Structures are given as structure tokens and as C-alpha cells.
Short mmCIF file of C-alpha atoms in Angstrom, two decimals:
data_model
loop_
_atom_site.label_atom_id
_atom_site.label_comp_id
_atom_site.label_asym_id
_atom_site.label_seq_id
_atom_site.Cartn_x
_atom_site.Cartn_y
_atom_site.Cartn_z
CA MET A 19 30.26 -36.70 -33.85
CA ILE A 20 31.95 -33.51 -33.44
CA PRO A 21 33.93 -33.13 -29.90
CA LEU A 22 33.06 -31.02 -27.07
CA PRO A 23 35.54 -28.05 -26.46
CA SER A 24 39.05 -29.56 -26.00
CA ASP A 25 39.41 -26.53 -23.26
CA GLY A 26 37.67 -28.99 -20.49
CA SER A 27 35.09 -26.02 -20.06
CA VAL A 28 32.72 -28.71 -20.98
CA SER A 29 31.62 -32.08 -20.19
CA ILE A 30 28.25 -34.10 -21.00
CA ALA A 31 27.34 -35.81 -17.92
CA GLY A 32 24.75 -38.45 -19.66
CA ARG A 33 22.41 -38.65 -22.92
CA SER A 34 19.19 -40.32 -24.53
CA PRO A 35 19.91 -43.17 -26.52
CA ARG A 36 19.63 -43.52 -29.86
CA LEU A 37 19.96 -39.52 -30.28
CA ASP A 38 19.00 -38.61 -33.75
CA VAL A 39 21.13 -35.92 -34.10
CA GLU A 40 21.21 -34.34 -37.98
CA ALA A 41 17.27 -34.69 -37.76
CA VAL A 42 16.60 -31.78 -34.98
CA GLU A 43 15.14 -29.16 -35.50
CA ALA A 44 14.94 -27.28 -32.68
CA VAL A 45 17.81 -26.71 -29.11
CA VAL A 46 16.14 -26.05 -26.32
CA THR A 47 18.95 -24.72 -24.12
CA LEU A 48 18.17 -25.32 -20.07
CA PRO A 49 20.34 -23.67 -17.33
CA THR A 50 20.93 -24.45 -14.46
CA PHE A 51 21.99 -24.34 -10.48
CA LYS A 52 21.23 -25.76 -7.14
CA ARG A 53 17.42 -26.10 -8.17
CA PRO A 54 16.52 -29.31 -8.85
CA GLU A 55 13.13 -29.65 -8.13
CA GLN A 56 12.23 -26.74 -9.97
CA LEU A 57 14.30 -27.42 -12.78
CA LEU A 58 12.26 -31.29 -13.40
CA GLU A 59 9.38 -28.80 -13.46
CA THR A 60 10.91 -27.32 -16.45
CA LEU A 61 11.25 -30.33 -17.97
CA ALA A 62 7.87 -31.02 -17.28
CA SER A 63 6.86 -28.86 -19.53
CA LEU A 64 9.03 -29.29 -22.05
CA ARG A 65 7.99 -32.51 -22.35
CA ALA A 66 4.65 -31.68 -22.75
CA GLN A 67 5.21 -29.44 -25.83
CA GLN A 68 3.04 -29.87 -27.51
CA THR A 69 4.27 -29.62 -31.63
CA THR A 70 5.57 -31.76 -34.65
CA ARG A 71 9.24 -30.87 -34.48
CA ARG A 72 11.63 -32.58 -33.65
CA PHE A 73 13.41 -30.69 -30.36
CA ALA A 74 15.91 -31.91 -27.72
CA VAL A 75 16.90 -30.12 -24.62
CA ILE A 76 20.35 -29.78 -22.99
CA VAL A 77 20.40 -29.06 -19.58
CA MET A 78 23.64 -26.86 -18.46
CA GLU A 79 24.83 -27.89 -14.81
CA ASN A 80 26.22 -24.59 -13.55
CA GLU A 81 27.47 -26.35 -10.20
CA ALA A 82 29.98 -28.25 -10.84
CA GLU A 83 30.42 -30.29 -7.41
CA ALA A 84 27.27 -30.79 -6.82
CA ARG A 85 25.98 -31.36 -9.61
CA ALA A 86 22.16 -31.38 -7.90
CA GLY A 87 20.43 -30.58 -11.41
CA ALA A 88 21.91 -32.99 -13.20
CA LYS A 89 21.47 -36.25 -11.05
CA ALA A 90 17.48 -35.41 -10.93
CA ALA A 91 17.20 -34.67 -14.54
CA LEU A 92 19.80 -37.62 -16.12
CA PRO A 93 17.36 -40.40 -15.62
CA LEU A 94 14.90 -38.69 -18.03
CA PHE A 95 17.50 -38.82 -21.12
CA GLU A 96 19.41 -41.92 -19.42
CA HIS A 97 15.72 -43.86 -20.12
CA GLY A 98 14.50 -41.62 -22.91
CA GLU A 99 11.85 -39.78 -21.47
CA MET A 100 13.42 -36.24 -22.63
CA SER A 101 15.64 -36.35 -26.37
CA GLY A 102 19.00 -34.90 -25.90
CA MET A 103 21.31 -34.22 -22.78
CA VAL A 104 22.95 -32.52 -20.07
CA ILE A 105 26.26 -31.29 -19.58
CA ILE A 106 28.03 -29.93 -17.28
CA ALA A 107 29.54 -26.14 -17.98
CA HIS A 108 32.25 -26.04 -14.93
CA ALA A 109 32.72 -22.79 -15.17
CA ARG A 110 30.44 -21.04 -12.77
CA GLY A 111 28.77 -18.02 -13.85
CA ASN A 112 25.12 -17.28 -15.95
CA CYS A 113 27.34 -16.37 -19.01
CA SER A 114 29.72 -19.34 -19.05
CA ALA A 115 26.78 -21.42 -18.00
CA TYR A 116 25.12 -20.31 -21.31
CA ASN A 117 28.34 -19.88 -23.66
CA ALA A 118 28.81 -23.94 -22.72
CA GLY A 119 24.81 -24.60 -23.83
CA TRP A 120 25.25 -22.41 -27.33
CA GLN A 121 28.56 -23.73 -28.52
CA THR A 122 27.63 -27.45 -27.22
CA ALA A 123 23.83 -27.00 -29.53
CA ILE A 124 26.06 -25.73 -32.95
CA LEU A 125 28.41 -28.55 -32.02
CA GLN A 126 26.60 -31.32 -31.39
CA PHE A 127 23.32 -30.94 -33.84
CA PRO A 128 24.65 -29.62 -37.07
CA ASN A 129 21.05 -29.29 -38.05
CA PHE A 130 19.24 -27.46 -35.95
CA ARG A 131 17.64 -23.99 -37.46
CA HIS A 132 16.24 -22.64 -33.72
CA LEU A 133 18.26 -22.59 -30.35
CA LEU A 134 15.85 -21.52 -27.63
CA VAL A 135 16.41 -20.97 -24.08
CA ILE A 136 14.41 -21.59 -21.04
CA ASP A 137 15.45 -21.01 -17.05
CA ASP A 138 15.67 -23.22 -14.07
CA ASP A 139 12.65 -21.52 -12.09
CA GLU A 140 10.17 -21.22 -16.11
CA ILE A 141 7.75 -23.26 -16.71
CA ALA A 142 6.92 -23.12 -20.67
CA ASP A 143 3.05 -22.93 -22.01
CA PRO A 144 2.31 -26.34 -24.11
CA GLN A 145 2.27 -24.53 -26.71
CA TRP A 146 5.46 -21.89 -26.65
CA LEU A 147 7.82 -23.92 -28.41
CA GLU A 148 6.08 -24.03 -31.45
CA ARG A 149 4.39 -20.43 -31.39
CA MET A 150 7.66 -18.63 -31.06
CA CYS A 151 9.32 -21.03 -34.16
CA GLY A 152 6.67 -20.06 -35.47
CA ALA A 153 6.60 -16.18 -34.68
CA ALA A 154 10.32 -16.61 -35.99
CA GLU A 155 9.47 -17.07 -39.39
CA ALA A 156 6.22 -15.89 -39.78
CA LEU A 157 8.29 -12.78 -38.22
CA GLY A 158 11.56 -12.55 -40.82
CA ALA A 159 12.73 -12.47 -37.08
CA ASP A 160 16.24 -14.08 -36.38
CA ILE A 161 15.55 -13.28 -32.82
CA VAL A 162 12.36 -13.60 -31.33
CA GLY A 163 11.37 -12.33 -27.00
CA GLY A 164 8.21 -13.72 -25.20
CA PRO A 165 7.02 -12.64 -22.26
CA GLN A 166 8.11 -13.92 -18.56
CA VAL A 167 4.78 -14.35 -16.64
CA PRO A 168 5.71 -14.04 -12.68
CA VAL A 169 3.81 -16.27 -10.61
CA PHE A 170 3.99 -14.01 -7.26
CA ALA A 171 5.28 -17.40 -4.49
CA ASP A 172 3.24 -14.82 -1.96
CA PRO A 173 -0.42 -14.72 -4.17
CA THR A 174 -1.41 -11.54 -2.27
CA HIS A 175 2.74 -10.35 -4.05
CA ALA A 176 0.29 -10.06 -7.91
CA ARG A 177 0.18 -6.69 -8.03
CA TRP A 178 4.21 -6.50 -8.26
CA ALA A 179 3.53 -7.45 -12.26
CA GLU A 180 3.23 -4.09 -13.24
CA HIS A 181 6.47 -3.53 -12.35
CA PRO A 182 9.24 -2.52 -14.34
CA VAL A 183 11.53 -5.61 -13.20
CA PHE A 184 9.08 -7.91 -13.74
CA ALA A 185 5.96 -6.66 -15.88
CA PRO A 186 7.47 -7.72 -19.83
CA PRO A 187 8.61 -5.42 -22.61
CA TYR A 188 6.21 -6.01 -25.33
CA ARG A 189 2.21 -6.36 -25.35
CA MET A 190 1.87 -6.87 -28.77
CA THR A 191 3.61 -9.85 -31.53
CA GLY A 192 5.31 -7.88 -34.10
CA ARG A 193 8.84 -6.86 -34.71
CA VAL A 194 10.12 -5.02 -32.38
CA PRO A 195 14.12 -2.51 -32.24
CA ALA A 196 15.70 -4.23 -29.65
CA LEU A 197 15.19 -6.84 -26.79
CA TYR A 198 16.77 -6.93 -23.46
CA SER A 199 16.65 -10.43 -21.85
CA SER A 200 16.84 -14.75 -22.73
CA GLY A 201 14.15 -16.10 -20.20
CA ASN A 202 12.47 -16.44 -22.89
CA LEU A 203 13.74 -16.22 -26.17
CA LEU A 204 14.27 -17.64 -29.63
CA VAL A 205 18.12 -16.93 -31.10
CA GLY A 206 18.20 -18.18 -34.98
CA ARG A 207 21.46 -20.55 -36.26
CA ASN A 208 23.03 -18.20 -38.10
CA VAL A 209 22.99 -15.50 -35.23
CA LEU A 210 24.96 -18.26 -34.48
CA THR A 211 27.20 -18.30 -36.06
CA ALA A 212 27.76 -15.00 -37.62
CA MET A 213 28.41 -14.28 -32.99
CA GLY A 214 30.94 -16.75 -32.48
CA PRO A 215 31.87 -18.18 -29.20
CA PRO A 216 32.14 -16.98 -26.88
CA PHE A 217 28.59 -15.14 -27.79
CA LEU A 218 27.21 -13.80 -23.80
CA ASP A 219 30.51 -11.25 -22.68
CA LEU A 220 31.72 -13.41 -19.48
CA LYS A 221 32.80 -10.31 -17.71
CA PHE A 222 28.69 -10.33 -16.97
CA ASN A 223 29.26 -13.23 -15.43
CA PHE A 224 27.68 -12.59 -11.79
CA MET A 225 26.23 -9.49 -12.62
CA GLY A 226 23.70 -9.67 -15.24
CA GLY A 227 23.39 -7.91 -18.81
CA GLY A 228 25.72 -10.65 -21.06
CA ASP A 229 22.51 -11.84 -22.45
CA SER A 230 21.16 -7.42 -23.39
CA ASP A 231 25.01 -7.24 -24.42
CA PHE A 232 24.90 -10.20 -26.69
CA LEU A 233 21.00 -8.76 -27.95
CA SER A 234 21.84 -5.16 -28.41
CA ARG A 235 25.49 -7.03 -30.48
CA SER A 236 23.21 -8.55 -32.55
CA ALA A 237 20.85 -5.77 -33.11
CA GLN A 238 24.20 -3.58 -33.90
CA LYS A 239 24.77 -6.50 -36.19
CA GLY A 240 22.28 -6.35 -38.94
CA PHE A 241 20.82 -9.40 -37.26
CA VAL A 242 15.71 -8.45 -37.20
CA LEU A 243 14.47 -9.00 -33.46
CA GLY A 244 10.60 -10.10 -32.90
CA TRP A 245 8.67 -10.58 -30.14
CA CYS A 246 5.83 -12.87 -29.74
CA ALA A 247 3.76 -12.70 -26.85
CA GLU A 248 1.83 -15.33 -27.06
CA ALA A 249 4.79 -17.71 -25.86
CA LYS A 250 4.57 -17.21 -22.71
CA VAL A 251 6.35 -18.89 -19.36
CA GLN A 252 5.93 -18.25 -16.84
CA GLU A 253 8.57 -17.87 -14.13
CA THR A 254 8.75 -18.18 -9.73
CA VAL A 255 9.23 -15.04 -7.81
CA PRO A 256 9.74 -16.01 -4.13
CA ALA A 257 9.20 -13.36 -2.29
CA ARG A 258 12.58 -12.22 -1.32
CA ARG A 259 12.26 -10.45 -4.63
CA VAL A 260 9.72 -7.64 -3.12
CA GLU A 261 11.64 -6.94 -0.73
CA ALA A 262 12.79 -3.36 -0.88
CA ASP A 263 16.14 -4.31 -0.84
CA TRP A 264 16.49 -6.43 -3.75
CA ILE A 265 13.60 -4.35 -5.92
CA ARG A 266 16.11 -1.21 -5.80
CA ALA A 267 19.26 -3.14 -6.04
CA ARG A 268 17.52 -5.22 -9.56
CA SER A 269 16.51 -1.48 -10.39
CA LEU A 270 19.91 0.31 -10.12
CA ARG A 271 21.70 -2.70 -12.02
CA ASN A 272 19.54 -2.48 -14.88
CA GLY A 273 21.09 0.81 -14.56
CA VAL A 274 24.22 0.07 -14.82
CA ILE A 275 23.41 -2.56 -17.29
CA SER A 276 22.65 -0.48 -18.92
CA THR A 277 25.44 2.20 -19.27
CA LEU A 278 27.90 -1.67 -20.26
CA VAL A 279 26.09 -2.47 -22.96
CA GLU A 280 25.69 1.31 -24.30
CA LYS A 281 29.49 2.36 -23.81
CA LYS A 282 30.09 -1.09 -25.64
CA LYS A 283 27.54 0.31 -28.98
CA ARG A 284 29.92 3.15 -28.80
CA ALA A 285 33.38 1.80 -28.97
CA GLY A 286 35.10 3.85 -31.10
CA THR A 287 32.52 6.89 -31.62
CA PRO A 288 33.96 9.94 -31.17
CA LEU A 289 33.64 10.98 -27.76
CA ALA A 290 32.07 7.85 -27.02
CA GLY A 291 32.11 7.81 -23.24
CA ALA A 292 32.03 11.53 -22.53
CA LYS A 293 28.46 10.80 -25.04
CA VAL A 294 27.32 7.68 -22.91
CA LEU A 295 27.71 10.27 -19.04
CA LEU A 296 25.80 13.60 -20.49
CA LYS A 297 22.77 10.89 -20.93
CA SER A 298 23.33 9.28 -18.20
CA LEU A 299 23.98 12.71 -16.53
CA ALA A 300 19.73 13.45 -18.61
CA LEU A 301 18.66 10.83 -16.99
CA LEU A 302 19.22 11.41 -13.56
CA ALA A 303 18.07 15.03 -13.98
CA ALA A 304 14.29 14.28 -15.42
CA SER A 305 13.77 10.92 -13.84
CA PRO A 306 12.09 12.54 -11.06
CA PHE A 307 9.16 13.67 -13.34
CA ARG A 308 9.53 10.59 -14.86
CA GLY A 309 8.55 9.62 -11.19
CA MET A 310 5.93 11.91 -11.24
CA ALA A 311 4.02 10.78 -14.10
CA ARG A 312 4.34 6.83 -13.17
CA LEU A 313 2.95 8.11 -10.01
CA ALA A 314 0.22 9.78 -11.09
CA ARG A 315 -0.29 7.02 -14.10
CA THR A 316 -0.51 4.50 -11.86
CA GLY A 317 -0.82 5.74 -8.37
CA SER A 318 2.10 3.23 -7.05
CA PRO A 319 5.21 4.96 -5.39
CA ALA A 320 7.66 1.33 -6.00
CA ILE A 321 7.30 1.65 -10.21
CA ALA A 322 7.37 6.04 -9.54
CA ILE A 323 11.59 4.99 -8.50
CA TYR A 324 11.82 2.57 -11.17
CA PRO A 325 13.47 5.57 -13.94
CA VAL A 326 15.46 7.24 -10.67
CA HIS A 327 17.28 4.37 -9.57
CA VAL A 328 17.70 3.26 -12.78
CA ALA A 329 19.44 6.83 -14.11
CA LEU A 330 21.28 6.37 -10.53
CA GLY A 331 22.58 3.25 -11.39
CA ARG A 332 24.06 4.52 -15.07
CA VAL A 333 26.03 7.13 -13.20
CA MET A 334 26.92 4.88 -10.26
CA ALA A 335 28.49 2.68 -13.13
CA GLU A 336 30.22 5.41 -14.59
CA PHE A 337 32.65 4.90 -10.78
CA GLY A 338 33.04 1.13 -10.99
CA TYR A 339 29.54 0.33 -9.18
CA ALA A 340 28.51 -3.50 -10.10
CA ASN A 341 26.34 -5.35 -8.37
CA GLU A 342 27.24 -8.77 -9.71
CA GLN A 343 23.64 -10.85 -8.76
CA TYR A 344 24.40 -13.55 -9.22
CA ARG A 345 27.66 -14.73 -7.65
CA GLN A 346 25.33 -16.31 -4.24
CA PRO A 347 22.27 -16.91 -6.97
CA GLU A 348 20.91 -19.28 -4.71
CA LYS A 349 19.94 -15.78 -2.52
CA ASN A 350 18.96 -14.17 -5.14
#
């Protein structure tokens, strides 16, 4: 067995007995932070997967002190009800947790082909893993995204499902030019070995966007991206996330991430910074017109204002603005 990183950033809290690491074809990575009940629901949905593929689960506990998620999940692994392991990602932050899980997968499971990602506030469809892997193979895609279907804590909030903050970027299965989120994702082992650790840039740790940056860099490197509309996960959306200030903050953050990712993409090219700024200013100038078009199409002022907030976030990023919504994830 290849050991974990020697810097102490990752440790194994427990694993399933008689784990045949060489037989594992797919690894599901599942980060968690202070959501033990929801984590157990996510794990139950993974236990219910309908597939003949041999897969293992890596739970990445990112709360290194109380470890509520690890304590809740460990009995399932140690009693053999789940195949895989629970690790502690000692460095706090979204990107740190993903990096820990992805590197552990590479080090511990020598023959897996597909790595999948699901969050601890999501429930996987019983066909999720099979459909994601099948789409990657059918499309010849190195990375595949899938829809995160919002399930609102208050059913009266269902009207928010079409807001760009919650709506999926694509409706049809096929190859796509870009992906933005790791909430429902498949990444080929070939991508991970080519990109190398650390996979996600730690400067996005508490703001989010490390996944978007990783996906952008992967596409720039020539890896093929795909979308599987049938491979759904249901994402729990608390009432807090439909409040105006949260939607505004997330929209501004999306603009900030867009600027930061584009700057990294253009790094080393002539006048890169100036070109990004000019694009941001152009988007800001056009945003009221785009907003009016959305208003006419949807009748929703909240949807209409979204491009304005994103464009503002892009410009604000030039002045160092960063909304670290994951700094206190329990309030997010």
C-alpha cells in the first residue's frame, strides 16, 4: 500500500475491512464539514447505486477537531457496509479537502479509471454512477458534469429553480465547451495524473471557484469535457440561500471567480490584464440590456439582475474584492 502524503495534511480515520484496492474501477470522493446527518443520507444514496462497477468511497472530513462527519460515517465503513475509507483533511478549506481526497485516490487505488465527486448536501440518483461513467465512455470525454437538481427546504421556493445560481448550465447530454462546478462531476484518472497535485488552487479555498479554475485549466490542456443530463443528484437548498443578500453575494462571487479564472487562463499572453479588464467593463456596460432581455423572457426581476451582479463582481475583482462564502460554511 502506498502511504499518504508525508506532510501530515491527510490521515486515515478508518477503512472497510478486506478492501481490495486493486479491483476498484471508480472512486467516489465526498467532502464533508459539520453535516453528519446529511452525510449519512448521501452515503445511503451511494450504497443504493445500481451498477456492476467495483467502486469505493473516500469521505474527506474537513473539520479536524470535532470530526462529527467522520464519527457518523466510520461505522458504515468499519462494518463493511460501505467500501472505502474515511480520511481527515487537516487543512481547512474547500480546495484542501478536494485535494486530499483526490490525492488519496491516486495513492491508494492503483487501477481506478474514473473519479467522481458528490457533496454532503446531495443525494445521488440510483443510476448516477453508472450513467456518469457510461457518458464518459460513450462521449470520449475525460471530464463529465451532471445536473445538481435543487430541492428547496421550503417548497414555495421552487420558483427559484430556474435562477442561474441554481439552474444547470446545459440541458442535453453531449460534449460541452466548459464546466464550472465539482458538485456533480467525473474526472478521469488520466486528467489527475496529468494535472498533478495540488489539483485545486488553494487561493480559492474559502471563496469557491477552485473547481472552475481546475476545469478551465484542464480544458486548456486539451482534455475533452462532457455533460450527462441523466446523471442527476438532488441538492438540498436551505431557506437561507434564497434570501436576496445570499443570491446577490453568490452572483457577485461568480463574477469575481470569472475574472480570476480568466486571468489565469490568459497569463503570459500580451496585455492579458488589460484585456480581462476591458472585457469586464464591456460586460458591465451590456448587463442592463441583457437583464432587460431576461426580464422580458422570464418575468423575474431576480433573474434579470443576475448579469448585472456578475459583471459588477468581475470589475470588483480588479480591486481585490473577494467574497469568502466558505469561510463560515455553516452560515452559507
